[in-house]
Structure formats: C-alpha cells, structure tokens
C-alpha cells in the first residue's frame, strides 16, 4: 500500500526515540526532516560517531534504560523507532529460525497478558532474542509512565533484515487485534522494501513496520521514487549493446527511464564521482544482497552498489578502463565513500573503531527519511538536502553531548556499558548465519 492522500502530518511536533540507534542513520534522516530525536546506543564507537555528528545520544543498554531510567526520557517523545538486532532470525524458514520465531511469539503473548518474563529471558542462550522484544516493551512502558501521563506512543517505525518480516507481521497482529495492556491499538502496515527504489545507491532489502495509534489514520508505505535494480535486465541490456569492452557494454542509465515517472536507480558513480572518485570503475564483492545471487559479483560504477556491510572495506575497486578488458586495482572505498553509498552525507564524522561495521549496520538515512515521512504523513524527503555535506559539530557541543550521554565530557563512566559487553554473543549457530 502506498500513499495517495494529501500530505498532512499526523503529529504537530514529532519527536523520535531511536532504539539501537547505531551511528545515526535514522537521526540523520530526522534532522533532514526537521524532527528532533534521541538515540540509545550501547556501542562506544558508534556513540563517538554520534557525538562527533552532534546527535543527542544515551550511551546505554536499551533494556537497562527501560528498566531503570525510563522516567528520565523526554516526556514529549511520541515516535518510537528502531531496528533491534535480529541475527537469531536470519535463518528464518529453517529449523533454528522457526524455533526462534515461535519462542518470541510466546513471549509477546505473555507480555500482553502482563506476565513477568525477565527470569525466563535471562536463561536464553543468545540475549539478542530478548532484544527483539524491546520495542514492544517500550510501547507498553510508555502507557505506565507517570512522566508521560501514561500516554502511548503515537507512531512506531521498525526496520530490519527481510527474514524478520514474519516477526513484524506478528507484531502487527498484536498491535492491531490484541492491543497493548491498557487497550491502545494501532493501525499497521508491514512489507519488505528495496532501498534503491528510494534513491539509495545500493541494493538492500529491509523488512519494515509502520504503525499509527488508532484514530490517527491508516498508515501507508512510502512511495517509490526510483526504479528497482533488475540484474537480469541489466545483463540483457549489456548483451544487446555488443560493445567490445566490459565497461562500455553498460547501457547509459538515461535509457532506463520508465513511463510511470520513476527515476533511474542511483548509481555508485553518480554518487561518488562529484567527491573525487575516479570513473569509470568496477567493484568486486563476494557479498550478495538478501541472498539474491544475481546481485553478487562485479558491478560497474553505472550500477548501484551491492548491500553495504561491515565488509565494505574489503570490496576491491578496479579502474583505468581503456580499449580492453584489462583493469587495474585502484584505492578501496574510504569510509566517507562507504557512508555515501549508504546515503550518509559527505563528510559524516565516522569515529572510533570498527568504522566499516558501523557503516554497514546503519539505517540508510535517505531510506529512513522516506519511512519517517510516510509514517508521519509528510512529503517525500528532498534527496538534494540529504546529500548536502555534513556540518561538523564544535568541540564544546561534542563535550556537552557526551556529558549527557556518558556522564562525562571526555570519557565513559560507570553508567556506560562495559567494554567487555560490547561484542555480541557468538555461537556456532550465529556463525553459520553470517
């Protein structure tokens, strides 16, 4: 379902609480739309990136904030958003995935019946299974918060890998039919969307849930603005071109415009060339997108990138095409370039360690802006605004943000998650899903 109604925001003053906020993809989206946000993130390096970017942040465990500090959250927050870690569901459709999904459905049922489940959750072999319950637990907690006068969240926006769609469908069923324990119900839409159809220069599929509190109207999915990338069609066009070189076989994107007004998908070269990346180039990746084999392998700069992951620094870039198929290895993508392929603004201040992982784990900001716009009934975001260079924060601002997020202007404190807790649990099962 896509929106056809006139744009009119369902909220006068939206304010987003971003759970599992990462380095700031959804917060960057909110800033471009003029929507304030507060992110909760437990990874120190991601928080350092957020502080450097000037994003309001709590360096904390999402579960701990819900248990111990919920009343300290700004009461005006009315939009709940996030993408809980769902690696335990990445094998959905197989035995382990079905078992995990069945397990979490049972916990959701018990939560709605107001049963205490924390002791049982502590026994789970992989704590990330419990994390997927947090958005629902926050929604319930909001209705019991004196600081909020027991007001429920008006809008909920969730996104994760496609395998989580079955879980979002169960969330939708509960929010629509059962409702929260206080009786609040939501209108909900769930689907799997492709980020390149929203102008993100990479093929990346995401399962999304958009919910509005009953009485605020039926939510809609964001309308696509760009054409979907079809690897079979691309290969067919290359074959028909019958050009002598690998690169020249690519048909110009301008020939790919559709009659329905959709723009061509945005390419890597279109995104990176204005910022100094030499074209033409090829990128070789051993990582596919959402398990679709046709999206693997080698792509030219006239195509969107494959899914940007924590392996982006390993992608090999070849350049210097001439009249043969001989190519030369060029510089690999910088973190700034990798961020731009995720639709982050140029100059975004990636900080700390594991920067490639931060980039790969982030919500593409342009996609996030489309989700928030659809959820709130706002016009589609302006991609030109999203692409403007990021304005660096001052040292004074950064210190102020870190003092709020960590309790000290220059370092973490005892209230921050312990460094030894930063790495996720790794089991033989989770290794197989990567």
PDB file of C-alpha atoms in Angstrom, residues 56-352:
ATOM      1  CA  UNK A  56      21.658  13.582  21.034  1.00  0.00           C
ATOM      2  CA  UNK A  57      22.631  10.194  22.460  1.00  0.00           C
ATOM      3  CA  UNK A  58      22.477   7.964  25.504  1.00  0.00           C
ATOM      4  CA  UNK A  59      25.425   5.549  25.685  1.00  0.00           C
ATOM      5  CA  UNK A  60      23.424   2.809  27.325  1.00  0.00           C
ATOM      6  CA  UNK A  61      21.809  -0.574  27.045  1.00  0.00           C
ATOM      7  CA  UNK A  62      18.267  -0.262  25.700  1.00  0.00           C
ATOM      8  CA  UNK A  63      16.959  -2.779  28.232  1.00  0.00           C
ATOM      9  CA  UNK A  64      18.656  -1.001  31.142  1.00  0.00           C
ATOM     10  CA  UNK A  65      17.141   2.353  30.175  1.00  0.00           C
ATOM     11  CA  UNK A  66      13.685   0.795  30.058  1.00  0.00           C
ATOM     12  CA  UNK A  67      14.134  -0.808  33.464  1.00  0.00           C
ATOM     13  CA  UNK A  68      15.991   1.910  35.339  1.00  0.00           C
ATOM     14  CA  UNK A  69      15.762   5.259  33.556  1.00  0.00           C
ATOM     15  CA  UNK A  70      12.572   5.357  31.508  1.00  0.00           C
ATOM     16  CA  UNK A  71      11.168   8.226  33.554  1.00  0.00           C
ATOM     17  CA  UNK A  72      14.194  10.352  32.656  1.00  0.00           C
ATOM     18  CA  UNK A  73      13.374  10.219  28.928  1.00  0.00           C
ATOM     19  CA  UNK A  74      11.808  13.393  27.487  1.00  0.00           C
ATOM     20  CA  UNK A  75       8.030  13.070  28.005  1.00  0.00           C
ATOM     21  CA  UNK A  76       7.319  14.736  24.656  1.00  0.00           C
ATOM     22  CA  UNK A  77       8.695  11.739  22.718  1.00  0.00           C
ATOM     23  CA  UNK A  78       5.818  10.444  20.590  1.00  0.00           C
ATOM     24  CA  UNK A  79       7.515   8.350  17.887  1.00  0.00           C
ATOM     25  CA  UNK A  80       9.215   5.047  18.714  1.00  0.00           C
ATOM     26  CA  UNK A  81      11.691   3.758  16.140  1.00  0.00           C
ATOM     27  CA  UNK A  82      14.493   1.271  15.802  1.00  0.00           C
ATOM     28  CA  UNK A  83      15.904  -1.938  14.431  1.00  0.00           C
ATOM     29  CA  UNK A  84      16.671  -4.437  17.202  1.00  0.00           C
ATOM     30  CA  UNK A  85      19.495  -6.918  16.499  1.00  0.00           C
ATOM     31  CA  UNK A  86      17.848  -9.902  14.873  1.00  0.00           C
ATOM     32  CA  UNK A  87      20.710 -12.202  13.898  1.00  0.00           C
ATOM     33  CA  UNK A  88      18.910 -15.075  15.594  1.00  0.00           C
ATOM     34  CA  UNK A  89      16.175 -14.759  12.958  1.00  0.00           C
ATOM     35  CA  UNK A  90      18.446 -14.548   9.922  1.00  0.00           C
ATOM     36  CA  UNK A  91      17.808 -18.230   9.280  1.00  0.00           C
ATOM     37  CA  UNK A  92      14.030 -17.805   9.132  1.00  0.00           C
ATOM     38  CA  UNK A  93      12.441 -20.632   7.214  1.00  0.00           C
ATOM     39  CA  UNK A  94      14.913 -23.135   8.624  1.00  0.00           C
ATOM     40  CA  UNK A  95      14.647 -25.045  11.875  1.00  0.00           C
ATOM     41  CA  UNK A  96      16.540 -22.575  14.057  1.00  0.00           C
ATOM     42  CA  UNK A  97      14.682 -19.598  12.614  1.00  0.00           C
ATOM     43  CA  UNK A  98      11.253 -21.158  13.118  1.00  0.00           C
ATOM     44  CA  UNK A  99      12.183 -22.104  16.681  1.00  0.00           C
ATOM     45  CA  UNK A 100      13.313 -18.551  17.471  1.00  0.00           C
ATOM     46  CA  UNK A 101      10.173 -17.068  15.913  1.00  0.00           C
ATOM     47  CA  UNK A 102       7.910 -19.432  17.837  1.00  0.00           C
ATOM     48  CA  UNK A 103       9.774 -18.586  21.029  1.00  0.00           C
ATOM     49  CA  UNK A 104       9.432 -14.842  20.647  1.00  0.00           C
ATOM     50  CA  UNK A 105       5.742 -15.123  19.714  1.00  0.00           C
ATOM     51  CA  UNK A 106       5.155 -16.855  23.025  1.00  0.00           C
ATOM     52  CA  UNK A 107       6.967 -14.087  24.897  1.00  0.00           C
ATOM     53  CA  UNK A 108       4.901 -11.433  23.106  1.00  0.00           C
ATOM     54  CA  UNK A 109       1.703 -13.200  24.116  1.00  0.00           C
ATOM     55  CA  UNK A 110       2.875 -13.303  27.713  1.00  0.00           C
ATOM     56  CA  UNK A 111       3.847  -9.626  27.658  1.00  0.00           C
ATOM     57  CA  UNK A 112       0.348  -8.675  26.510  1.00  0.00           C
ATOM     58  CA  UNK A 113      -1.069 -10.763  29.328  1.00  0.00           C
ATOM     59  CA  UNK A 114       1.171  -8.743  31.666  1.00  0.00           C
ATOM     60  CA  UNK A 115       3.168 -11.753  32.772  1.00  0.00           C
ATOM     61  CA  UNK A 116       6.701 -11.355  34.152  1.00  0.00           C
ATOM     62  CA  UNK A 117       9.142 -12.875  31.670  1.00  0.00           C
ATOM     63  CA  UNK A 118      12.527 -11.440  32.674  1.00  0.00           C
ATOM     64  CA  UNK A 119      13.711 -14.507  34.565  1.00  0.00           C
ATOM     65  CA  UNK A 120      12.962 -16.710  31.573  1.00  0.00           C
ATOM     66  CA  UNK A 121      14.703 -14.289  29.204  1.00  0.00           C
ATOM     67  CA  UNK A 122      17.851 -14.449  31.328  1.00  0.00           C
ATOM     68  CA  UNK A 123      18.099 -18.155  30.537  1.00  0.00           C
ATOM     69  CA  UNK A 124      18.247 -17.628  26.758  1.00  0.00           C
ATOM     70  CA  UNK A 125      21.450 -18.823  25.099  1.00  0.00           C
ATOM     71  CA  UNK A 126      21.525 -15.737  22.851  1.00  0.00           C
ATOM     72  CA  UNK A 127      20.439 -12.486  24.556  1.00  0.00           C
ATOM     73  CA  UNK A 128      19.656 -10.900  21.192  1.00  0.00           C
ATOM     74  CA  UNK A 129      16.481 -12.975  21.115  1.00  0.00           C
ATOM     75  CA  UNK A 130      15.260 -10.850  24.022  1.00  0.00           C
ATOM     76  CA  UNK A 131      16.283  -7.638  22.259  1.00  0.00           C
ATOM     77  CA  UNK A 132      13.630  -8.037  19.563  1.00  0.00           C
ATOM     78  CA  UNK A 133      11.008  -7.632  22.287  1.00  0.00           C
ATOM     79  CA  UNK A 134      12.295  -4.228  23.386  1.00  0.00           C
ATOM     80  CA  UNK A 135      10.257  -2.017  21.005  1.00  0.00           C
ATOM     81  CA  UNK A 136       7.088  -3.672  22.273  1.00  0.00           C
ATOM     82  CA  UNK A 137       8.223  -3.419  25.880  1.00  0.00           C
ATOM     83  CA  UNK A 138       8.922   0.317  25.381  1.00  0.00           C
ATOM     84  CA  UNK A 139       5.445   0.747  23.887  1.00  0.00           C
ATOM     85  CA  UNK A 140       3.927  -0.912  26.952  1.00  0.00           C
ATOM     86  CA  UNK A 141       6.136   1.037  29.364  1.00  0.00           C
ATOM     87  CA  UNK A 142       5.021   4.338  27.838  1.00  0.00           C
ATOM     88  CA  UNK A 143       1.446   3.602  28.925  1.00  0.00           C
ATOM     89  CA  UNK A 144       2.625   3.177  32.536  1.00  0.00           C
ATOM     90  CA  UNK A 145       4.876   6.224  32.757  1.00  0.00           C
ATOM     91  CA  UNK A 146       3.834   8.974  35.194  1.00  0.00           C
ATOM     92  CA  UNK A 147       6.287  11.302  33.465  1.00  0.00           C
ATOM     93  CA  UNK A 148       4.319  10.812  30.230  1.00  0.00           C
ATOM     94  CA  UNK A 149       0.936  10.850  31.973  1.00  0.00           C
ATOM     95  CA  UNK A 150       0.577   7.260  30.703  1.00  0.00           C
ATOM     96  CA  UNK A 151       0.378   8.419  27.073  1.00  0.00           C
ATOM     97  CA  UNK A 152       1.152   5.734  24.473  1.00  0.00           C
ATOM     98  CA  UNK A 153       3.447   6.410  21.543  1.00  0.00           C
ATOM     99  CA  UNK A 154       1.536   7.762  18.564  1.00  0.00           C
ATOM    100  CA  UNK A 155       3.731   6.251  15.841  1.00  0.00           C
ATOM    101  CA  UNK A 156       6.033   3.216  15.699  1.00  0.00           C
ATOM    102  CA  UNK A 157       8.585   2.600  12.924  1.00  0.00           C
ATOM    103  CA  UNK A 158      10.706  -0.568  12.849  1.00  0.00           C
ATOM    104  CA  UNK A 159      13.094  -1.984  10.237  1.00  0.00           C
ATOM    105  CA  UNK A 160      15.397  -4.972   9.926  1.00  0.00           C
ATOM    106  CA  UNK A 161      16.597  -7.660   7.504  1.00  0.00           C
ATOM    107  CA  UNK A 162      13.934  -9.332   5.303  1.00  0.00           C
ATOM    108  CA  UNK A 163      13.929 -12.517   7.394  1.00  0.00           C
ATOM    109  CA  UNK A 164      12.355 -10.506  10.223  1.00  0.00           C
ATOM    110  CA  UNK A 165       9.207  -9.774   8.192  1.00  0.00           C
ATOM    111  CA  UNK A 166       7.446 -12.739   9.838  1.00  0.00           C
ATOM    112  CA  UNK A 167       8.173 -11.243  13.249  1.00  0.00           C
ATOM    113  CA  UNK A 168       6.899  -7.800  12.187  1.00  0.00           C
ATOM    114  CA  UNK A 169       3.720  -9.491  10.924  1.00  0.00           C
ATOM    115  CA  UNK A 170       3.190 -10.917  14.394  1.00  0.00           C
ATOM    116  CA  UNK A 171       3.909  -7.510  15.926  1.00  0.00           C
ATOM    117  CA  UNK A 172       1.256  -6.078  13.584  1.00  0.00           C
ATOM    118  CA  UNK A 173      -1.296  -8.687  14.551  1.00  0.00           C
ATOM    119  CA  UNK A 174      -0.770  -7.987  18.243  1.00  0.00           C
ATOM    120  CA  UNK A 175      -0.836  -4.195  17.884  1.00  0.00           C
ATOM    121  CA  UNK A 176      -3.995  -4.276  15.732  1.00  0.00           C
ATOM    122  CA  UNK A 177      -6.023  -7.076  17.270  1.00  0.00           C
ATOM    123  CA  UNK A 178      -4.886  -7.570  20.871  1.00  0.00           C
ATOM    124  CA  UNK A 179      -3.639  -4.087  21.633  1.00  0.00           C
ATOM    125  CA  UNK A 180      -1.381  -3.002  24.472  1.00  0.00           C
ATOM    126  CA  UNK A 181      -2.399  -3.988  28.021  1.00  0.00           C
ATOM    127  CA  UNK A 182      -4.037  -0.567  28.536  1.00  0.00           C
ATOM    128  CA  UNK A 183      -6.266  -1.127  25.490  1.00  0.00           C
ATOM    129  CA  UNK A 184      -4.337   1.024  22.993  1.00  0.00           C
ATOM    130  CA  UNK A 185      -4.466  -0.366  19.447  1.00  0.00           C
ATOM    131  CA  UNK A 186      -2.679   0.585  16.230  1.00  0.00           C
ATOM    132  CA  UNK A 187      -3.229   0.506  12.500  1.00  0.00           C
ATOM    133  CA  UNK A 188      -0.197  -1.206  10.953  1.00  0.00           C
ATOM    134  CA  UNK A 189       1.437  -1.939   7.588  1.00  0.00           C
ATOM    135  CA  UNK A 190       4.326  -4.356   7.042  1.00  0.00           C
ATOM    136  CA  UNK A 191       6.331  -5.098   3.910  1.00  0.00           C
ATOM    137  CA  UNK A 192       9.805  -5.730   2.510  1.00  0.00           C
ATOM    138  CA  UNK A 193      11.160  -2.721   0.598  1.00  0.00           C
ATOM    139  CA  UNK A 194      14.209  -2.229  -1.626  1.00  0.00           C
ATOM    140  CA  UNK A 195      16.338   0.776  -0.707  1.00  0.00           C
ATOM    141  CA  UNK A 196      17.434   1.538  -4.294  1.00  0.00           C
ATOM    142  CA  UNK A 197      13.786   2.360  -5.089  1.00  0.00           C
ATOM    143  CA  UNK A 198      14.136   5.322  -2.717  1.00  0.00           C
ATOM    144  CA  UNK A 199      17.324   6.735  -4.219  1.00  0.00           C
ATOM    145  CA  UNK A 200      19.876   4.914  -2.049  1.00  0.00           C
ATOM    146  CA  UNK A 201      22.798   3.911  -4.323  1.00  0.00           C
ATOM    147  CA  UNK A 202      22.834   0.274  -3.232  1.00  0.00           C
ATOM    148  CA  UNK A 203      20.613  -2.781  -3.421  1.00  0.00           C
ATOM    149  CA  UNK A 204      19.473  -3.532   0.096  1.00  0.00           C
ATOM    150  CA  UNK A 205      16.166  -5.094   1.172  1.00  0.00           C
ATOM    151  CA  UNK A 206      14.571  -4.266   4.512  1.00  0.00           C
ATOM    152  CA  UNK A 207      11.516  -5.519   6.371  1.00  0.00           C
ATOM    153  CA  UNK A 208       9.624  -2.509   7.713  1.00  0.00           C
ATOM    154  CA  UNK A 209       6.717  -1.922  10.077  1.00  0.00           C
ATOM    155  CA  UNK A 210       4.850   1.378  10.295  1.00  0.00           C
ATOM    156  CA  UNK A 211       2.147   1.764  12.938  1.00  0.00           C
ATOM    157  CA  UNK A 212      -0.129   4.638  13.929  1.00  0.00           C
ATOM    158  CA  UNK A 213      -2.216   4.761  17.051  1.00  0.00           C
ATOM    159  CA  UNK A 214      -5.867   4.118  16.273  1.00  0.00           C
ATOM    160  CA  UNK A 215      -7.545   7.419  15.444  1.00  0.00           C
ATOM    161  CA  UNK A 216      -4.533   8.857  13.617  1.00  0.00           C
ATOM    162  CA  UNK A 217      -5.418   7.314  10.274  1.00  0.00           C
ATOM    163  CA  UNK A 218      -4.277   4.312   8.279  1.00  0.00           C
ATOM    164  CA  UNK A 219      -0.501   4.355   7.741  1.00  0.00           C
ATOM    165  CA  UNK A 220       0.965   3.844   4.284  1.00  0.00           C
ATOM    166  CA  UNK A 221       4.262   2.647   2.948  1.00  0.00           C
ATOM    167  CA  UNK A 222       6.456   5.262   1.287  1.00  0.00           C
ATOM    168  CA  UNK A 223       6.004   5.630  -2.463  1.00  0.00           C
ATOM    169  CA  UNK A 224       8.971   4.503  -4.536  1.00  0.00           C
ATOM    170  CA  UNK A 225      10.800   7.342  -6.275  1.00  0.00           C
ATOM    171  CA  UNK A 226      13.349   5.317  -8.264  1.00  0.00           C
ATOM    172  CA  UNK A 227      13.328   2.244 -10.426  1.00  0.00           C
ATOM    173  CA  UNK A 228      14.210  -1.124  -8.893  1.00  0.00           C
ATOM    174  CA  UNK A 229      17.506  -2.623  -9.981  1.00  0.00           C
ATOM    175  CA  UNK A 230      16.980  -5.805 -12.006  1.00  0.00           C
ATOM    176  CA  UNK A 231      20.255  -7.699 -12.572  1.00  0.00           C
ATOM    177  CA  UNK A 232      18.761  -9.856 -15.332  1.00  0.00           C
ATOM    178  CA  UNK A 233      17.576  -6.810 -17.241  1.00  0.00           C
ATOM    179  CA  UNK A 234      20.950  -5.169 -16.757  1.00  0.00           C
ATOM    180  CA  UNK A 235      22.768  -8.220 -18.138  1.00  0.00           C
ATOM    181  CA  UNK A 236      20.357  -8.403 -21.079  1.00  0.00           C
ATOM    182  CA  UNK A 237      20.983  -4.777 -21.963  1.00  0.00           C
ATOM    183  CA  UNK A 238      24.710  -5.348 -21.773  1.00  0.00           C
ATOM    184  CA  UNK A 239      24.465  -8.300 -24.134  1.00  0.00           C
ATOM    185  CA  UNK A 240      22.342  -6.344 -26.599  1.00  0.00           C
ATOM    186  CA  UNK A 241      24.822  -3.462 -26.628  1.00  0.00           C
ATOM    187  CA  UNK A 242      27.538  -5.781 -28.032  1.00  0.00           C
ATOM    188  CA  UNK A 243      30.322  -3.438 -27.092  1.00  0.00           C
ATOM    189  CA  UNK A 244      33.964  -4.618 -27.103  1.00  0.00           C
ATOM    190  CA  UNK A 245      34.824  -3.709 -23.521  1.00  0.00           C
ATOM    191  CA  UNK A 246      33.386  -4.788 -20.227  1.00  0.00           C
ATOM    192  CA  UNK A 247      32.524  -1.281 -19.129  1.00  0.00           C
ATOM    193  CA  UNK A 248      31.257   0.091 -22.452  1.00  0.00           C
ATOM    194  CA  UNK A 249      28.738  -2.719 -22.622  1.00  0.00           C
ATOM    195  CA  UNK A 250      26.721  -0.896 -19.977  1.00  0.00           C
ATOM    196  CA  UNK A 251      23.733   0.922 -21.455  1.00  0.00           C
ATOM    197  CA  UNK A 252      23.504   4.524 -20.175  1.00  0.00           C
ATOM    198  CA  UNK A 253      21.044   4.947 -17.340  1.00  0.00           C
ATOM    199  CA  UNK A 254      19.131   7.640 -19.202  1.00  0.00           C
ATOM    200  CA  UNK A 255      17.728   4.920 -21.444  1.00  0.00           C
ATOM    201  CA  UNK A 256      16.258   3.135 -18.436  1.00  0.00           C
ATOM    202  CA  UNK A 257      13.613   5.736 -17.543  1.00  0.00           C
ATOM    203  CA  UNK A 258      10.152   4.321 -17.040  1.00  0.00           C
ATOM    204  CA  UNK A 259       6.804   5.626 -18.244  1.00  0.00           C
ATOM    205  CA  UNK A 260       5.443   5.816 -14.702  1.00  0.00           C
ATOM    206  CA  UNK A 261       7.818   8.662 -13.877  1.00  0.00           C
ATOM    207  CA  UNK A 262      10.240   6.749 -11.668  1.00  0.00           C
ATOM    208  CA  UNK A 263      13.821   7.933 -11.828  1.00  0.00           C
ATOM    209  CA  UNK A 264      16.599   5.509 -12.728  1.00  0.00           C
ATOM    210  CA  UNK A 265      18.181   3.889  -9.711  1.00  0.00           C
ATOM    211  CA  UNK A 266      21.079   5.949  -8.406  1.00  0.00           C
ATOM    212  CA  UNK A 267      24.494   4.577  -9.341  1.00  0.00           C
ATOM    213  CA  UNK A 268      27.783   4.402  -7.459  1.00  0.00           C
ATOM    214  CA  UNK A 269      29.492   6.671  -9.983  1.00  0.00           C
ATOM    215  CA  UNK A 270      26.739   9.274  -9.842  1.00  0.00           C
ATOM    216  CA  UNK A 271      27.146   9.346  -6.065  1.00  0.00           C
ATOM    217  CA  UNK A 272      30.935   9.244  -5.722  1.00  0.00           C
ATOM    218  CA  UNK A 273      32.355  10.980  -8.818  1.00  0.00           C
ATOM    219  CA  UNK A 274      31.425  14.502  -7.594  1.00  0.00           C
ATOM    220  CA  UNK A 275      33.514  13.810  -4.494  1.00  0.00           C
ATOM    221  CA  UNK A 276      36.695  12.738  -6.280  1.00  0.00           C
ATOM    222  CA  UNK A 277      36.243   9.053  -7.092  1.00  0.00           C
ATOM    223  CA  UNK A 278      37.734   8.348 -10.499  1.00  0.00           C
ATOM    224  CA  UNK A 279      35.355   6.834 -13.045  1.00  0.00           C
ATOM    225  CA  UNK A 280      34.809   4.502 -14.718  1.00  0.00           C
ATOM    226  CA  UNK A 281      35.389   1.744 -12.171  1.00  0.00           C
ATOM    227  CA  UNK A 282      34.352  -1.777 -11.262  1.00  0.00           C
ATOM    228  CA  UNK A 283      33.683  -3.142  -7.793  1.00  0.00           C
ATOM    229  CA  UNK A 284      34.162  -6.786  -6.908  1.00  0.00           C
ATOM    230  CA  UNK A 285      32.294  -8.114  -3.890  1.00  0.00           C
ATOM    231  CA  UNK A 286      31.714 -11.637  -2.640  1.00  0.00           C
ATOM    232  CA  UNK A 287      28.608 -10.500  -0.767  1.00  0.00           C
ATOM    233  CA  UNK A 288      25.124 -10.709  -2.242  1.00  0.00           C
ATOM    234  CA  UNK A 289      22.048  -8.717  -1.328  1.00  0.00           C
ATOM    235  CA  UNK A 290      19.377 -10.517   0.650  1.00  0.00           C
ATOM    236  CA  UNK A 291      20.560 -13.857  -0.649  1.00  0.00           C
ATOM    237  CA  UNK A 292      19.788 -12.977  -4.288  1.00  0.00           C
ATOM    238  CA  UNK A 293      22.619 -14.493  -6.386  1.00  0.00           C
ATOM    239  CA  UNK A 294      22.061 -12.073  -9.270  1.00  0.00           C
ATOM    240  CA  UNK A 295      23.174  -9.227  -7.049  1.00  0.00           C
ATOM    241  CA  UNK A 296      26.588 -10.735  -6.348  1.00  0.00           C
ATOM    242  CA  UNK A 297      29.895 -10.361  -8.112  1.00  0.00           C
ATOM    243  CA  UNK A 298      31.170  -7.442 -10.155  1.00  0.00           C
ATOM    244  CA  UNK A 299      29.355  -4.176 -10.763  1.00  0.00           C
ATOM    245  CA  UNK A 300      30.295  -1.093 -12.706  1.00  0.00           C
ATOM    246  CA  UNK A 301      30.039   2.458 -11.450  1.00  0.00           C
ATOM    247  CA  UNK A 302      26.839   2.780 -13.510  1.00  0.00           C
ATOM    248  CA  UNK A 303      25.105   0.320 -11.204  1.00  0.00           C
ATOM    249  CA  UNK A 304      24.090   0.604  -7.543  1.00  0.00           C
ATOM    250  CA  UNK A 305      26.413  -0.986  -5.013  1.00  0.00           C
ATOM    251  CA  UNK A 306      25.718  -4.387  -3.560  1.00  0.00           C
ATOM    252  CA  UNK A 307      24.500  -4.322   0.025  1.00  0.00           C
ATOM    253  CA  UNK A 308      26.935  -2.271   2.104  1.00  0.00           C
ATOM    254  CA  UNK A 309      28.014  -4.347   5.090  1.00  0.00           C
ATOM    255  CA  UNK A 310      30.882  -4.390   7.555  1.00  0.00           C
ATOM    256  CA  UNK A 311      32.899  -5.949   4.737  1.00  0.00           C
ATOM    257  CA  UNK A 312      32.743  -2.787   2.625  1.00  0.00           C
ATOM    258  CA  UNK A 313      36.443  -2.107   3.274  1.00  0.00           C
ATOM    259  CA  UNK A 314      37.243  -5.440   1.554  1.00  0.00           C
ATOM    260  CA  UNK A 315      35.461  -4.554  -1.688  1.00  0.00           C
ATOM    261  CA  UNK A 316      38.084  -4.368  -4.435  1.00  0.00           C
ATOM    262  CA  UNK A 317      37.803  -1.398  -6.803  1.00  0.00           C
ATOM    263  CA  UNK A 318      39.265  -1.573 -10.312  1.00  0.00           C
ATOM    264  CA  UNK A 319      39.715   1.403 -12.602  1.00  0.00           C
ATOM    265  CA  UNK A 320      41.547   2.744 -15.683  1.00  0.00           C
ATOM    266  CA  UNK A 321      39.438   1.204 -18.437  1.00  0.00           C
ATOM    267  CA  UNK A 322      40.557   1.743 -21.999  1.00  0.00           C
ATOM    268  CA  UNK A 323      40.067  -0.321 -25.143  1.00  0.00           C
ATOM    269  CA  UNK A 324      40.347  -3.733 -23.487  1.00  0.00           C
ATOM    270  CA  UNK A 325      39.088  -5.669 -20.509  1.00  0.00           C
ATOM    271  CA  UNK A 326      42.371  -5.060 -18.659  1.00  0.00           C
ATOM    272  CA  UNK A 327      41.735  -3.236 -15.415  1.00  0.00           C
ATOM    273  CA  UNK A 328      43.934  -2.023 -12.591  1.00  0.00           C
ATOM    274  CA  UNK A 329      43.261  -2.116  -8.884  1.00  0.00           C
ATOM    275  CA  UNK A 330      42.573   1.321  -7.506  1.00  0.00           C
ATOM    276  CA  UNK A 331      42.068   2.620  -3.979  1.00  0.00           C
ATOM    277  CA  UNK A 332      39.361   0.882  -1.992  1.00  0.00           C
ATOM    278  CA  UNK A 333      36.388   2.800  -0.721  1.00  0.00           C
ATOM    279  CA  UNK A 334      37.129   5.232   2.063  1.00  0.00           C
ATOM    280  CA  UNK A 335      34.747   5.315   4.998  1.00  0.00           C
ATOM    281  CA  UNK A 336      33.359   8.592   3.681  1.00  0.00           C
ATOM    282  CA  UNK A 337      32.612   6.921   0.333  1.00  0.00           C
ATOM    283  CA  UNK A 338      31.152   3.850   2.031  1.00  0.00           C
ATOM    284  CA  UNK A 339      28.912   6.152   4.053  1.00  0.00           C
ATOM    285  CA  UNK A 340      27.747   7.937   0.907  1.00  0.00           C
ATOM    286  CA  UNK A 341      26.810   4.581  -0.634  1.00  0.00           C
ATOM    287  CA  UNK A 342      24.588   4.207   2.435  1.00  0.00           C
ATOM    288  CA  UNK A 343      23.241   7.737   1.616  1.00  0.00           C
ATOM    289  CA  UNK A 344      25.014   9.410   4.553  1.00  0.00           C
ATOM    290  CA  UNK A 345      26.063  12.981   3.755  1.00  0.00           C
ATOM    291  CA  UNK A 346      29.641  13.538   2.582  1.00  0.00           C
ATOM    292  CA  UNK A 347      31.919  14.445   5.454  1.00  0.00           C
ATOM    293  CA  UNK A 348      29.995  12.475   8.045  1.00  0.00           C
ATOM    294  CA  UNK A 349      32.393  12.146  11.017  1.00  0.00           C
ATOM    295  CA  UNK A 350      32.952   8.389  11.352  1.00  0.00           C
ATOM    296  CA  UNK A 351      34.817   7.913  14.631  1.00  0.00           C
ATOM    297  CA  UNK A 352      36.119   5.252  16.976  1.00  0.00           C
TER     298      UNK A 352
END
